[in-house]
PDB file of C-alpha atoms and ligand atoms in Angstrom:
ATOM      1  CA  MET A  26      18.487 -26.185   1.050  1.00  0.00           C
ATOM      2  CA  LYS A  27      16.281 -27.779  -1.604  1.00  0.00           C
ATOM      3  CA  CYS A  28      13.071 -26.573  -3.213  1.00  0.00           C
ATOM      4  CA  ARG A  29      10.069 -28.054  -1.410  1.00  0.00           C
ATOM      5  CA  LYS A  30       8.318 -28.686  -4.722  1.00  0.00           C
ATOM      6  CA  CYS A  31      10.956 -30.028  -7.126  1.00  0.00           C
ATOM      7  CA  GLY A  32      14.043 -30.808  -5.040  1.00  0.00           C
ATOM      8  CA  GLU A  33      16.271 -28.471  -7.089  1.00  0.00           C
ATOM      9  CA  ARG A  34      18.569 -26.045  -5.286  1.00  0.00           C
ATOM     10  CA  ALA A  35      16.450 -23.472  -3.418  1.00  0.00           C
ATOM     11  CA  LEU A  36      17.089 -19.784  -4.130  1.00  0.00           C
ATOM     12  CA  ILE A  37      15.125 -18.590  -1.141  1.00  0.00           C
ATOM     13  CA  SER A  38      14.349 -20.043   2.240  1.00  0.00           C
ATOM     14  CA  LEU A  39      11.162 -18.975   4.022  1.00  0.00           C
ATOM     15  CA  ARG A  40      11.401 -19.866   7.680  1.00  0.00           C
ATOM     16  CA  ARG A  41       7.811 -18.988   8.481  1.00  0.00           C
ATOM     17  CA  HIS A  42       6.695 -21.581   5.934  1.00  0.00           C
ATOM     18  CA  ASN A  43       9.514 -23.922   6.847  1.00  0.00           C
ATOM     19  CA  ALA A  44      10.313 -24.221   3.143  1.00  0.00           C
ATOM     20  CA  GLY A  45      12.764 -23.334   0.412  1.00  0.00           C
ATOM     21  CA  PHE A  46      11.882 -22.656  -3.211  1.00  0.00           C
ATOM     22  CA  CYS A  47      13.589 -22.488  -6.597  1.00  0.00           C
ATOM     23  CA  LYS A  48      12.708 -19.507  -8.802  1.00  0.00           C
ATOM     24  CA  GLU A  49       9.840 -21.218 -10.584  1.00  0.00           C
ATOM     25  CA  HIS A  50       8.201 -22.473  -7.413  1.00  0.00           C
ATOM     26  CA  PHE A  51       8.811 -19.280  -5.474  1.00  0.00           C
ATOM     27  CA  ASN A  52       6.962 -17.424  -8.261  1.00  0.00           C
ATOM     28  CA  GLU A  53       4.154 -19.951  -8.007  1.00  0.00           C
ATOM     29  CA  PHE A  54       4.030 -19.542  -4.214  1.00  0.00           C
ATOM     30  CA  PHE A  55       4.030 -15.743  -4.558  1.00  0.00           C
ATOM     31  CA  VAL A  56       1.151 -15.612  -7.049  1.00  0.00           C
ATOM     32  CA  ARG A  57      -0.845 -18.030  -4.918  1.00  0.00           C
ATOM     33  CA  GLN A  58      -0.508 -15.729  -1.899  1.00  0.00           C
ATOM     34  CA  VAL A  59      -1.841 -12.804  -3.928  1.00  0.00           C
ATOM     35  CA  GLU A  60      -4.717 -14.894  -5.315  1.00  0.00           C
ATOM     36  CA  LYS A  61      -5.591 -16.060  -1.796  1.00  0.00           C
ATOM     37  CA  ALA A  62      -5.684 -12.482  -0.489  1.00  0.00           C
ATOM     38  CA  ILE A  63      -7.880 -11.290  -3.373  1.00  0.00           C
ATOM     39  CA  LYS A  64     -10.308 -14.156  -2.843  1.00  0.00           C
ATOM     40  CA  LYS A  65     -10.363 -14.257   0.948  1.00  0.00           C
ATOM     41  CA  TYR A  66     -10.989 -10.541   1.377  1.00  0.00           C
ATOM     42  CA  GLU A  67     -13.221 -10.293  -1.723  1.00  0.00           C
ATOM     43  CA  MET A  68     -11.071  -7.506  -3.103  1.00  0.00           C
ATOM     44  CA  PHE A  69     -12.145  -7.308  -6.762  1.00  0.00           C
ATOM     45  CA  ASP A  70     -12.848  -9.326  -9.876  1.00  0.00           C
ATOM     46  CA  TYR A  71     -12.201  -9.156 -13.610  1.00  0.00           C
ATOM     47  CA  SER A  72     -15.032  -6.693 -14.216  1.00  0.00           C
ATOM     48  CA  ASP A  73     -13.439  -4.027 -11.988  1.00  0.00           C
ATOM     49  CA  LYS A  74     -11.361  -1.108 -13.202  1.00  0.00           C
ATOM     50  CA  ILE A  75      -8.336  -1.018 -10.918  1.00  0.00           C
ATOM     51  CA  MET A  76      -6.105   1.957 -10.182  1.00  0.00           C
ATOM     52  CA  VAL A  77      -2.728   0.823  -8.799  1.00  0.00           C
ATOM     53  CA  CYS A  78      -0.983   3.493  -6.716  1.00  0.00           C
ATOM     54  CA  ILE A  79       2.683   3.394  -7.637  1.00  0.00           C
ATOM     55  CA  SER A  80       5.693   5.043  -6.042  1.00  0.00           C
ATOM     56  CA  GLY A  81       8.565   3.520  -8.023  1.00  0.00           C
ATOM     57  CA  GLY A  82       9.370   1.259  -5.047  1.00  0.00           C
ATOM     58  CA  LYS A  83       9.360  -2.545  -5.157  1.00  0.00           C
ATOM     59  CA  ASP A  84       5.975  -3.171  -3.579  1.00  0.00           C
ATOM     60  CA  SER A  85       3.865  -1.056  -5.897  1.00  0.00           C
ATOM     61  CA  LEU A  86       5.714  -2.126  -9.055  1.00  0.00           C
ATOM     62  CA  VAL A  87       5.495  -5.806  -8.135  1.00  0.00           C
ATOM     63  CA  LEU A  88       1.783  -5.403  -7.435  1.00  0.00           C
ATOM     64  CA  TRP A  89       1.147  -3.680 -10.755  1.00  0.00           C
ATOM     65  CA  TYR A  90       3.220  -6.254 -12.648  1.00  0.00           C
ATOM     66  CA  LEU A  91       1.337  -9.144 -11.096  1.00  0.00           C
ATOM     67  CA  LEU A  92      -2.189  -7.800 -11.410  1.00  0.00           C
ATOM     68  CA  HIS A  93      -1.516  -6.996 -15.058  1.00  0.00           C
ATOM     69  CA  LYS A  94      -0.034 -10.447 -15.611  1.00  0.00           C
ATOM     70  CA  MET A  95      -3.066 -12.032 -13.964  1.00  0.00           C
ATOM     71  CA  GLY A  96      -5.250 -10.287 -16.553  1.00  0.00           C
ATOM     72  CA  PHE A  97      -6.863  -7.565 -14.440  1.00  0.00           C
ATOM     73  CA  ASP A  98      -7.719  -4.177 -15.936  1.00  0.00           C
ATOM     74  CA  THR A  99      -5.093  -1.911 -14.340  1.00  0.00           C
ATOM     75  CA  THR A 100      -3.813   1.649 -14.663  1.00  0.00           C
ATOM     76  CA  GLY A 101      -0.910   3.021 -12.640  1.00  0.00           C
ATOM     77  CA  MET A 102      -1.255   6.262 -10.720  1.00  0.00           C
ATOM     78  CA  TYR A 103       1.880   8.094  -9.628  1.00  0.00           C
ATOM     79  CA  VAL A 104       2.217  11.282  -7.589  1.00  0.00           C
ATOM     80  CA  ASN A 105       5.488  13.108  -8.195  1.00  0.00           C
ATOM     81  CA  LEU A 106       5.994  14.579  -4.740  1.00  0.00           C
ATOM     82  CA  GLY A 107       8.641  17.116  -5.659  1.00  0.00           C
ATOM     83  CA  ILE A 108      11.184  15.769  -3.150  1.00  0.00           C
ATOM     84  CA  GLY A 109      14.347  16.557  -5.153  1.00  0.00           C
ATOM     85  CA  GLU A 110      16.475  13.745  -6.508  1.00  0.00           C
ATOM     86  CA  TYR A 111      14.384  11.082  -4.791  1.00  0.00           C
ATOM     87  CA  SER A 112      11.300  12.060  -6.805  1.00  0.00           C
ATOM     88  CA  GLU A 113      13.256  12.333 -10.049  1.00  0.00           C
ATOM     89  CA  LYS A 114      14.721   8.858  -9.619  1.00  0.00           C
ATOM     90  CA  SER A 115      11.408   7.292  -8.702  1.00  0.00           C
ATOM     91  CA  LEU A 116       9.687   8.871 -11.700  1.00  0.00           C
ATOM     92  CA  GLU A 117      12.388   7.412 -13.967  1.00  0.00           C
ATOM     93  CA  LYS A 118      11.698   3.939 -12.570  1.00  0.00           C
ATOM     94  CA  VAL A 119       7.963   4.326 -13.060  1.00  0.00           C
ATOM     95  CA  LYS A 120       8.371   5.515 -16.663  1.00  0.00           C
ATOM     96  CA  ALA A 121      10.866   2.775 -17.531  1.00  0.00           C
ATOM     97  CA  PHE A 122       8.602   0.127 -16.003  1.00  0.00           C
ATOM     98  CA  SER A 123       5.442   1.354 -17.797  1.00  0.00           C
ATOM     99  CA  GLU A 124       7.256   1.477 -21.139  1.00  0.00           C
ATOM    100  CA  LYS A 125       8.824  -1.945 -20.722  1.00  0.00           C
ATOM    101  CA  HIS A 126       5.492  -3.585 -19.982  1.00  0.00           C
ATOM    102  CA  GLY A 127       3.328  -1.389 -22.222  1.00  0.00           C
ATOM    103  CA  LEU A 128       1.223  -0.198 -19.304  1.00  0.00           C
ATOM    104  CA  LYS A 129      -0.703   3.029 -19.019  1.00  0.00           C
ATOM    105  CA  SER A 130      -0.303   5.395 -16.097  1.00  0.00           C
ATOM    106  CA  ILE A 131      -1.591   8.709 -14.814  1.00  0.00           C
ATOM    107  CA  ILE A 132       0.974  11.115 -13.364  1.00  0.00           C
ATOM    108  CA  VAL A 133       0.218  13.999 -11.003  1.00  0.00           C
ATOM    109  CA  ASN A 134       3.109  16.419 -10.542  1.00  0.00           C
ATOM    110  CA  LEU A 135       2.952  18.433  -7.313  1.00  0.00           C
ATOM    111  CA  THR A 136       5.673  20.849  -8.447  1.00  0.00           C
ATOM    112  CA  GLN A 137       3.683  21.736 -11.557  1.00  0.00           C
ATOM    113  CA  LEU A 138       0.611  22.161  -9.368  1.00  0.00           C
ATOM    114  CA  GLY A 139       2.564  24.630  -7.234  1.00  0.00           C
ATOM    115  CA  HIS A 140       2.718  22.686  -3.996  1.00  0.00           C
ATOM    116  CA  PRO A 141       5.608  20.192  -3.801  1.00  0.00           C
ATOM    117  CA  ILE A 142       6.007  18.520  -0.404  1.00  0.00           C
ATOM    118  CA  THR A 143       9.176  20.550   0.213  1.00  0.00           C
ATOM    119  CA  LEU A 144       7.135  23.770   0.028  1.00  0.00           C
ATOM    120  CA  MET A 145       4.169  22.415   1.994  1.00  0.00           C
ATOM    121  CA  GLU A 146       6.367  21.308   4.885  1.00  0.00           C
ATOM    122  CA  LYS A 147       7.599  24.885   5.291  1.00  0.00           C
ATOM    123  CA  ARG A 148       4.099  26.310   5.529  1.00  0.00           C
ATOM    124  CA  VAL A 149       2.090  23.622   7.315  1.00  0.00           C
ATOM    125  CA  LYS A 150       2.820  22.649  10.908  1.00  0.00           C
ATOM    126  CA  ARG A 151       2.880  18.891  10.400  1.00  0.00           C
ATOM    127  CA  THR A 152       5.635  16.416   9.569  1.00  0.00           C
ATOM    128  CA  ALA A 153       6.525  15.943   5.887  1.00  0.00           C
ATOM    129  CA  CYS A 154       5.260  12.335   6.076  1.00  0.00           C
ATOM    130  CA  ALA A 155       1.879  13.420   7.457  1.00  0.00           C
ATOM    131  CA  ILE A 156       1.512  16.131   4.796  1.00  0.00           C
ATOM    132  CA  CYS A 157       2.596  13.681   2.138  1.00  0.00           C
ATOM    133  CA  GLY A 158       0.109  11.037   3.346  1.00  0.00           C
ATOM    134  CA  THR A 159      -2.827  13.465   3.225  1.00  0.00           C
ATOM    135  CA  THR A 160      -1.746  14.799  -0.173  1.00  0.00           C
ATOM    136  CA  LYS A 161      -1.299  11.375  -1.749  1.00  0.00           C
ATOM    137  CA  ARG A 162      -4.632  10.197  -0.353  1.00  0.00           C
ATOM    138  CA  HIS A 163      -6.309  13.256  -1.797  1.00  0.00           C
ATOM    139  CA  TYR A 164      -4.955  12.692  -5.306  1.00  0.00           C
ATOM    140  CA  PHE A 165      -5.558   8.946  -5.194  1.00  0.00           C
ATOM    141  CA  ASN A 166      -9.210   9.621  -4.330  1.00  0.00           C
ATOM    142  CA  LYS A 167      -9.574  12.451  -6.810  1.00  0.00           C
ATOM    143  CA  VAL A 168      -8.029  10.617  -9.766  1.00  0.00           C
ATOM    144  CA  ALA A 169      -9.924   7.412  -8.961  1.00  0.00           C
ATOM    145  CA  HIS A 170     -13.206   9.280  -8.692  1.00  0.00           C
ATOM    146  CA  GLU A 171     -12.719  11.429 -11.803  1.00  0.00           C
ATOM    147  CA  ASN A 172     -11.677   8.452 -13.920  1.00  0.00           C
ATOM    148  CA  ASN A 173     -14.354   6.091 -12.625  1.00  0.00           C
ATOM    149  CA  PHE A 174     -12.029   3.511 -11.117  1.00  0.00           C
ATOM    150  CA  ASP A 175     -13.821   0.944  -8.960  1.00  0.00           C
ATOM    151  CA  ILE A 176     -10.790  -0.130  -6.965  1.00  0.00           C
ATOM    152  CA  VAL A 177      -7.762   1.640  -5.513  1.00  0.00           C
ATOM    153  CA  ALA A 178      -4.961  -0.886  -4.927  1.00  0.00           C
ATOM    154  CA  THR A 179      -1.816  -0.145  -2.932  1.00  0.00           C
ATOM    155  CA  GLY A 180       1.352  -2.202  -2.487  1.00  0.00           C
ATOM    156  CA  HIS A 181       1.337  -2.376   1.323  1.00  0.00           C
ATOM    157  CA  ASN A 182       2.893  -5.653   2.440  1.00  0.00           C
ATOM    158  CA  LEU A 183       2.676  -7.679   5.639  1.00  0.00           C
ATOM    159  CA  ASP A 184       5.565  -5.795   7.276  1.00  0.00           C
ATOM    160  CA  ASP A 185       3.895  -2.432   6.595  1.00  0.00           C
ATOM    161  CA  GLU A 186       0.535  -3.470   7.970  1.00  0.00           C
ATOM    162  CA  ALA A 187       1.828  -5.419  10.974  1.00  0.00           C
ATOM    163  CA  ALA A 188       3.941  -2.372  11.918  1.00  0.00           C
ATOM    164  CA  ARG A 189       0.934  -0.076  11.504  1.00  0.00           C
ATOM    165  CA  LEU A 190      -1.143  -2.418  13.639  1.00  0.00           C
ATOM    166  CA  LEU A 191       1.539  -2.477  16.327  1.00  0.00           C
ATOM    167  CA  GLY A 192       1.730   1.338  16.296  1.00  0.00           C
ATOM    168  CA  ASN A 193      -2.044   1.716  16.542  1.00  0.00           C
ATOM    169  CA  THR A 194      -2.162  -0.891  19.314  1.00  0.00           C
ATOM    170  CA  MET A 195       0.631   0.690  21.337  1.00  0.00           C
ATOM    171  CA  ARG A 196      -1.409   3.858  21.392  1.00  0.00           C
ATOM    172  CA  TRP A 197      -4.853   2.225  21.380  1.00  0.00           C
ATOM    173  CA  TYR A 198      -6.253   4.247  18.525  1.00  0.00           C
ATOM    174  CA  PRO A 199      -9.748   2.757  18.140  1.00  0.00           C
ATOM    175  CA  GLU A 200     -10.489   4.887  15.087  1.00  0.00           C
ATOM    176  CA  TYR A 201      -7.499   3.472  13.202  1.00  0.00           C
ATOM    177  CA  LEU A 202      -7.775  -0.062  14.577  1.00  0.00           C
ATOM    178  CA  GLY A 203     -11.204  -0.230  12.956  1.00  0.00           C
ATOM    179  CA  LYS A 204      -9.652   0.415   9.572  1.00  0.00           C
ATOM    180  CA  MET A 205      -6.966  -2.259   9.419  1.00  0.00           C
ATOM    181  CA  SER A 206      -8.686  -4.616   6.984  1.00  0.00           C
ATOM    182  CA  PRO A 207      -6.834  -5.217   3.687  1.00  0.00           C
ATOM    183  CA  ALA A 208     -10.075  -4.537   1.794  1.00  0.00           C
ATOM    184  CA  LEU A 209     -11.986  -1.511   2.982  1.00  0.00           C
ATOM    185  CA  SER A 210     -15.220  -0.340   1.461  1.00  0.00           C
ATOM    186  CA  ALA A 211     -13.968   3.142   0.751  1.00  0.00           C
ATOM    187  CA  ASP A 212     -16.859   5.568   0.343  1.00  0.00           C
ATOM    188  CA  SER A 213     -19.625   6.403  -2.087  1.00  0.00           C
ATOM    189  CA  GLN A 214     -17.095   7.609  -4.675  1.00  0.00           C
ATOM    190  CA  ILE A 215     -14.842   4.494  -4.780  1.00  0.00           C
ATOM    191  CA  LYS A 216     -15.946   0.894  -4.234  1.00  0.00           C
ATOM    192  CA  LYS A 217     -12.935  -0.468  -2.346  1.00  0.00           C
ATOM    193  CA  LYS A 218      -9.380   0.229  -1.260  1.00  0.00           C
ATOM    194  CA  VAL A 219      -7.318  -2.942  -1.231  1.00  0.00           C
ATOM    195  CA  LYS A 220      -3.878  -4.319  -0.321  1.00  0.00           C
ATOM    196  CA  PRO A 221      -3.337  -7.542  -2.297  1.00  0.00           C
ATOM    197  CA  LEU A 222       0.268  -8.074  -1.060  1.00  0.00           C
ATOM    198  CA  ILE A 223      -0.905  -8.429   2.514  1.00  0.00           C
ATOM    199  CA  ARG A 224       0.160 -12.095   2.804  1.00  0.00           C
ATOM    200  CA  LEU A 225       3.747 -11.352   1.697  1.00  0.00           C
ATOM    201  CA  THR A 226       6.663  -9.877   3.602  1.00  0.00           C
ATOM    202  CA  GLU A 227       8.973  -7.108   2.465  1.00  0.00           C
ATOM    203  CA  LEU A 228      11.736  -9.651   1.946  1.00  0.00           C
ATOM    204  CA  GLU A 229       9.521 -11.866  -0.214  1.00  0.00           C
ATOM    205  CA  VAL A 230       8.397  -8.917  -2.358  1.00  0.00           C
ATOM    206  CA  GLY A 231      12.031  -7.824  -2.774  1.00  0.00           C
ATOM    207  CA  ALA A 232      13.039 -11.347  -3.789  1.00  0.00           C
ATOM    208  CA  TYR A 233      10.191 -11.540  -6.310  1.00  0.00           C
ATOM    209  CA  ALA A 234      11.228  -8.190  -7.850  1.00  0.00           C
ATOM    210  CA  PHE A 235      14.841  -9.340  -8.078  1.00  0.00           C
ATOM    211  CA  MET A 236      14.051 -12.737  -9.592  1.00  0.00           C
ATOM    212  CA  ASN A 237      11.695 -11.234 -12.171  1.00  0.00           C
ATOM    213  CA  GLY A 238      13.811  -8.268 -13.299  1.00  0.00           C
ATOM    214  CA  ILE A 239      11.589  -5.560 -11.833  1.00  0.00           C
ATOM    215  CA  TYR A 240      13.823  -2.515 -11.368  1.00  0.00           C
ATOM    216  CA  TYR A 241      12.689  -0.222  -8.590  1.00  0.00           C
ATOM    217  CA  ILE A 242      14.030   2.663  -6.564  1.00  0.00           C
ATOM    218  CA  ALA A 243      15.783   1.131  -3.585  1.00  0.00           C
ATOM    219  CA  ASP A 244      16.441   4.435  -1.771  1.00  0.00           C
ATOM    220  CA  GLU A 245      14.124   5.257   1.082  1.00  0.00           C
ATOM    221  CA  CYS A 246      12.389   8.622   0.949  1.00  0.00           C
ATOM    222  CA  PRO A 247      14.754  11.117   2.658  1.00  0.00           C
ATOM    223  CA  LYS A 248      11.823  12.424   4.699  1.00  0.00           C
ATOM    224  CA  SER A 249      11.192   9.037   6.256  1.00  0.00           C
ATOM    225  CA  VAL A 250      14.476   8.964   8.207  1.00  0.00           C
ATOM    226  CA  GLY A 251      13.633   8.284  11.862  1.00  0.00           C
ATOM    227  CA  ALA A 252       9.989   7.453  11.100  1.00  0.00           C
ATOM    228  CA  THR A 253       8.343   5.547  13.955  1.00  0.00           C
ATOM    229  CA  SER A 254       7.110   2.890  11.517  1.00  0.00           C
ATOM    230  CA  MET A 255      10.750   1.765  11.173  1.00  0.00           C
ATOM    231  CA  ILE A 256      11.005   1.250  14.935  1.00  0.00           C
ATOM    232  CA  TYR A 257       7.909  -0.960  14.883  1.00  0.00           C
ATOM    233  CA  LYS A 258       9.200  -2.885  11.863  1.00  0.00           C
ATOM    234  CA  ASN A 259      12.510  -3.545  13.599  1.00  0.00           C
ATOM    235  CA  ALA A 260      10.741  -4.714  16.758  1.00  0.00           C
ATOM    236  CA  LEU A 261       8.594  -7.122  14.729  1.00  0.00           C
ATOM    237  CA  ASN A 262      11.635  -8.407  12.857  1.00  0.00           C
ATOM    238  CA  THR A 263      13.275  -9.255  16.181  1.00  0.00           C
ATOM    239  CA  LEU A 264      10.179 -11.233  17.200  1.00  0.00           C
ATOM    240  CA  GLU A 265       9.967 -12.881  13.787  1.00  0.00           C
ATOM    241  CA  THR A 266      13.570 -14.100  14.017  1.00  0.00           C
ATOM    242  CA  GLU A 267      12.821 -15.840  17.302  1.00  0.00           C
ATOM    243  CA  MET A 268       9.316 -16.941  16.367  1.00  0.00           C
ATOM    244  CA  PRO A 269       8.815 -17.261  12.589  1.00  0.00           C
ATOM    245  CA  GLY A 270       5.254 -16.531  11.531  1.00  0.00           C
ATOM    246  CA  THR A 271       4.599 -13.973  14.286  1.00  0.00           C
ATOM    247  CA  LYS A 272       3.925 -11.058  11.934  1.00  0.00           C
ATOM    248  CA  HIS A 273       1.393 -12.993   9.945  1.00  0.00           C
ATOM    249  CA  TYR A 274      -0.483 -14.234  13.013  1.00  0.00           C
ATOM    250  CA  PHE A 275      -0.392 -10.854  14.703  1.00  0.00           C
ATOM    251  CA  TYR A 276      -1.972  -9.180  11.687  1.00  0.00           C
ATOM    252  CA  SER A 277      -4.260 -11.828  10.223  1.00  0.00           C
ATOM    253  CA  GLU A 278      -5.739 -12.962  13.559  1.00  0.00           C
ATOM    254  CA  PHE A 279      -6.418  -9.353  14.455  1.00  0.00           C
ATOM    255  CA  VAL A 280      -8.294  -8.822  11.196  1.00  0.00           C
ATOM    256  CA  LYS A 281     -10.158 -12.106  11.609  1.00  0.00           C
ATOM    257  CA  ASN A 282     -11.120 -11.938  15.275  1.00  0.00           C
ATOM    258  CA  VAL A 283     -10.664  -8.460  16.671  1.00  0.00           C
ATOM    259  CA  ALA A 284     -10.911  -5.720  14.029  1.00  0.00           C
ATOM    260  CA  HIS A 285     -14.713  -5.812  13.879  1.00  0.00           C
ATOM    261  CA  LYS A 286     -14.855  -4.768  17.544  1.00  0.00           C
ATOM    262  CA  PHE A 287     -13.320  -1.450  16.558  1.00  0.00           C
ATOM    263  CA  GLU A 288     -15.432  -0.887  13.491  1.00  0.00           C
ATOM    264  CA  ARG A 289     -18.090   1.714  13.955  1.00  0.00           C
ATOM    265  CA  GLU A 290     -21.704   0.645  13.718  1.00  0.00           C
ATOM    266  CA  GLU A 291     -23.498   2.141  10.723  1.00  0.00           C
ATOM    267  CA  THR A 292     -25.429   4.422  13.119  1.00  0.00           C
ATOM    268  CA  GLU A 293     -22.263   5.657  14.806  1.00  0.00           C
ATOM    269  CA  LYS A 294     -20.460   6.460  11.584  1.00  0.00           C
ATOM    270  CA  LYS A 295     -19.563  10.086  11.153  1.00  0.00           C
ATOM    271  CA  GLU A 296     -21.569  11.905   8.560  1.00  0.00           C
ATOM    272  CA  MET A 297     -19.724  12.242   5.261  1.00  0.00           C
ATOM    273  CA  HIS A 298     -19.600  15.452   3.285  1.00  0.00           C
ATOM    274  CA  ILE A 299     -18.474  16.409  -0.162  1.00  0.00           C
ATOM    275  CA  CYS A 300     -15.638  18.894   0.305  1.00  0.00           C
ATOM    276  CA  SER A 301     -16.926  22.249  -0.877  1.00  0.00           C
ATOM    277  CA  ILE A 302     -13.597  23.066  -2.542  1.00  0.00           C
ATOM    278  CA  CYS A 303     -12.348  19.872  -4.218  1.00  0.00           C
ATOM    279  CA  GLY A 304     -15.556  17.827  -4.405  1.00  0.00           C
ATOM    280  CA  ILE A 305     -14.001  14.750  -2.777  1.00  0.00           C
ATOM    281  CA  GLU A 306     -15.763  12.916   0.031  1.00  0.00           C
ATOM    282  CA  SER A 307     -14.561  13.867   3.509  1.00  0.00           C
ATOM    283  CA  PHE A 308     -15.634  13.891   7.166  1.00  0.00           C
ATOM    284  CA  LEU A 309     -15.284  17.671   7.064  1.00  0.00           C
ATOM    285  CA  GLU A 310     -17.022  20.320   5.024  1.00  0.00           C
ATOM    286  CA  VAL A 311     -13.629  21.470   3.769  1.00  0.00           C
ATOM    287  CA  CYS A 312     -11.229  18.504   3.654  1.00  0.00           C
ATOM    288  CA  THR A 313      -7.848  18.463   5.416  1.00  0.00           C
ATOM    289  CA  PHE A 314      -6.000  18.652   2.105  1.00  0.00           C
ATOM    290  CA  CYS A 315      -7.850  21.782   0.967  1.00  0.00           C
ATOM    291  CA  LYS A 316      -7.248  23.372   4.374  1.00  0.00           C
ATOM    292  CA  MET A 317      -3.521  22.702   3.965  1.00  0.00           C
ATOM    293  CA  LEU A 318      -3.534  24.221   0.487  1.00  0.00           C
ATOM    294  CA  GLU A 319      -5.114  27.397   1.804  1.00  0.00           C
ATOM    295  CA  LYS A 320      -2.050  27.856   4.004  1.00  0.00           C
ATOM    296  CA  ILE A 321       0.208  27.696   0.959  1.00  0.00           C
ATOM    297  CA  LYS A 322      -1.716  30.418  -0.795  1.00  0.00           C
TER     298      LYS A 322
HETATM  299 FE1  FES B  16       5.914  10.834   1.502  1.00  0.00          FE
HETATM  300 FE2  FES B  16       8.385  10.421   1.953  1.00  0.00          FE
HETATM  301  S1  FES B  16       7.119   9.329   0.603  1.00  0.00           S
HETATM  302  S2  FES B  16       7.215  11.989   2.764  1.00  0.00           S
HETATM  303 ZN1   ZN B  17      11.261 -25.952  -7.430  1.00  0.00          ZN
HETATM  304 ZN1   ZN B  18     -11.063  19.263  -0.462  1.00  0.00          ZN
END
């Protein structure tokens, strides 16, 4: 196959776009998709201070690399979850990446704070992934708020969000379906939470990382084995093989035409509180994270 732009040998073929690209033109295509997402969903501009949540995986490192390259004011934020070798390896990738590109990052270490995920999962009756999600969200919000970041950016890609949408649809969770936009006005403490890779698939992000020498941790988190999100991703991949473009339409048309029907009216919105323990905004007087921590004590 030949590159659609220059006719040279294509390194990647994208069936949903019915096109192949050489390295140079794939990079151009990739950046354009990110620019389109930022503009279309009014995510942020050059005056914003952006905190990029990084895990050491391909998506978050590619996102950080690109936003920095595009000239945005970025800082990485990494939570060391304390999940044995997996966390050690991912921290190594994050450190190596920051050093290589001269980028600054903030690191929160759950083991040093006395509550690694491996300890929390023994004391709290929820799955490790659920505990981890609440914990990461808590620290993302806390660090962003305390350091006056305007924007919290995460590396979720099209596969992640289409799978989440499918999961929320299969169970008809109106509360979650109302929060599927790639740019959510967060709360009074942070301006927006955004997902600039939303127009790109996992495969495209992986190819971009490979072509641009971005070294990431390829291992999946050991706690995610058997996660339902993988089942939804596999189902969508089957559909995508038969009908290229399905994932994108499923997600983007939902956001465009349906999501607003699930959004709560201003008057129906639950009252927000400032958690009396950690000072972070929450629907509850004591947030879920602080309640979990009490169990550890
Ligand atoms: Fe959170 Fe695996 S990354 S439990
Ligand atoms: Zn080309
Ligand atoms: Zn709290």
